[in-house]
C-alpha positions as a Markdown table, in Angstrom:
| # | Residue | x | y | z |
|---|---|---|---|---|
| 1 | Met | -10.5 | 12.9 | -0.3 |
| 2 | Arg | -9.2 | 10.5 | -3.0 |
| 3 | Tyr | -6.0 | 8.6 | -2.2 |
| 4 | Phe | -4.1 | 6.3 | -4.4 |
| 5 | Leu | -2.5 | 3.1 | -3.0 |
| 6 | Asn | 0.5 | 2.6 | -5.3 |
| 7 | Ile | 2.7 | -0.4 | -4.8 |
| 8 | Arg | 6.4 | 0.1 | -4.7 |
| 9 | Asp | 8.6 | -3.0 | -5.4 |
| 10 | Gly | 12.2 | -1.8 | -5.6 |
| 11 | Glu | 12.5 | 0.5 | -8.6 |
| 12 | Asp | 9.1 | -0.5 | -9.9 |
| 13 | Leu | 5.9 | 1.3 | -9.1 |
| 14 | Leu | 2.4 | -0.2 | -9.7 |
| 15 | Val | 0.2 | 2.8 | -10.0 |
| 16 | Asp | -3.4 | 2.7 | -8.6 |
| 17 | Pro | -5.2 | 4.3 | -11.6 |
| 18 | Asp | -8.5 | 5.0 | -9.8 |
| 19 | Gly | -7.8 | 5.6 | -6.2 |
| 20 | Ser | -10.4 | 5.3 | -3.4 |
| 21 | Glu | -12.3 | 7.8 | -1.3 |
| 22 | Phe | -11.3 | 8.0 | 2.4 |
| 23 | Glu | -12.3 | 10.6 | 5.0 |
| 24 | Thr | -8.8 | 10.8 | 6.4 |
| 25 | Val | -5.3 | 9.7 | 5.4 |
| 26 | Glu | -5.3 | 7.5 | 8.6 |
| 27 | Leu | -8.2 | 5.5 | 7.0 |
| 28 | Ala | -6.2 | 5.1 | 3.8 |
| 29 | Ile | -3.2 | 3.9 | 5.8 |
| 30 | Glu | -5.4 | 1.3 | 7.6 |
| 31 | Glu | -6.7 | 0.1 | 4.2 |
| 32 | Ala | -3.1 | -0.2 | 2.9 |
| 33 | Lys | -2.1 | -2.2 | 6.0 |
| 34 | Ala | -5.0 | -4.7 | 5.4 |
| 35 | Ser | -4.2 | -4.9 | 1.7 |
| 36 | Ala | -0.5 | -5.5 | 2.5 |
| 37 | Arg | -1.4 | -8.4 | 4.7 |
| 38 | Asp | -3.7 | -9.9 | 2.0 |
| 39 | Leu | -1.0 | -9.5 | -0.7 |
| 40 | Met | 1.7 | -11.0 | 1.5 |
| 41 | Ala | -0.5 | -14.0 | 2.2 |
| 42 | Glu | -1.0 | -14.6 | -1.6 |
| 43 | Lys | 2.8 | -14.2 | -2.2 |
| 44 | Leu | 3.6 | -16.7 | 0.6 |
| 45 | Arg | 1.2 | -19.3 | -0.8 |
| 46 | Ala | 2.8 | -18.8 | -4.2 |
| 47 | Gly | 6.3 | -19.1 | -2.8 |
| 48 | Glu | 7.2 | -15.6 | -4.0 |
| 49 | Pro | 9.5 | -13.2 | -2.1 |
| 50 | Ile | 7.8 | -10.5 | 0.0 |
| 51 | Asn | 10.9 | -8.4 | 0.9 |
| 52 | Gly | 10.9 | -4.7 | 0.1 |
| 53 | Gln | 7.4 | -4.0 | -1.1 |
| 54 | Ser | 5.5 | -1.0 | 0.2 |
| 55 | Phe | 2.4 | 1.1 | -0.4 |
| 56 | Glu | 3.1 | 4.7 | -1.3 |
| 57 | Ile | -0.2 | 6.5 | -0.6 |
| 58 | Ser | -0.5 | 9.6 | -2.7 |
| 59 | Asp | -3.2 | 12.3 | -2.8 |
| 60 | Ala | -5.0 | 13.6 | -5.9 |
| 61 | His | -2.0 | 15.9 | -6.7 |
| 62 | Gly | 0.4 | 12.9 | -6.8 |
| 63 | Thr | 2.1 | 13.9 | -3.5 |
| 64 | Val | 3.1 | 10.9 | -1.4 |
| 65 | Val | 1.5 | 11.5 | 2.0 |
| 66 | Ala | 2.4 | 8.1 | 3.7 |
| 67 | Thr | 4.3 | 4.9 | 3.1 |
| 68 | Val | 3.3 | 1.5 | 4.5 |
| 69 | Lys | 6.1 | -1.1 | 4.3 |
| 70 | Phe | 4.7 | -4.6 | 3.9 |
| 71 | Arg | 7.0 | -6.0 | 6.5 |
| 72 | Asp | 5.9 | -3.5 | 9.1 |
| 73 | Val | 2.4 | -4.9 | 9.2 |
| 74 | Leu | 3.6 | -8.4 | 10.2 |
| 75 | Pro | 2.9 | -9.2 | 13.9 |
| 76 | Leu | 6.4 | -10.4 | 14.8 |
């Protein structure tokens, strides 16, 4: 199944134009979590804020099937 890992930042939505193939939505969620950690590391190094961003994972029909908040993947 093709899932799209779109990035939500407040009112802005950065759309994943190509998507990626995952056998399950759970695997797409795991990829979003890993990507969120990578993106947060880049933002921290650049001194940029990381509050409020999330991945909205949608299916091929555009339906949001899961949301992964960046802050929820931090091991606090």
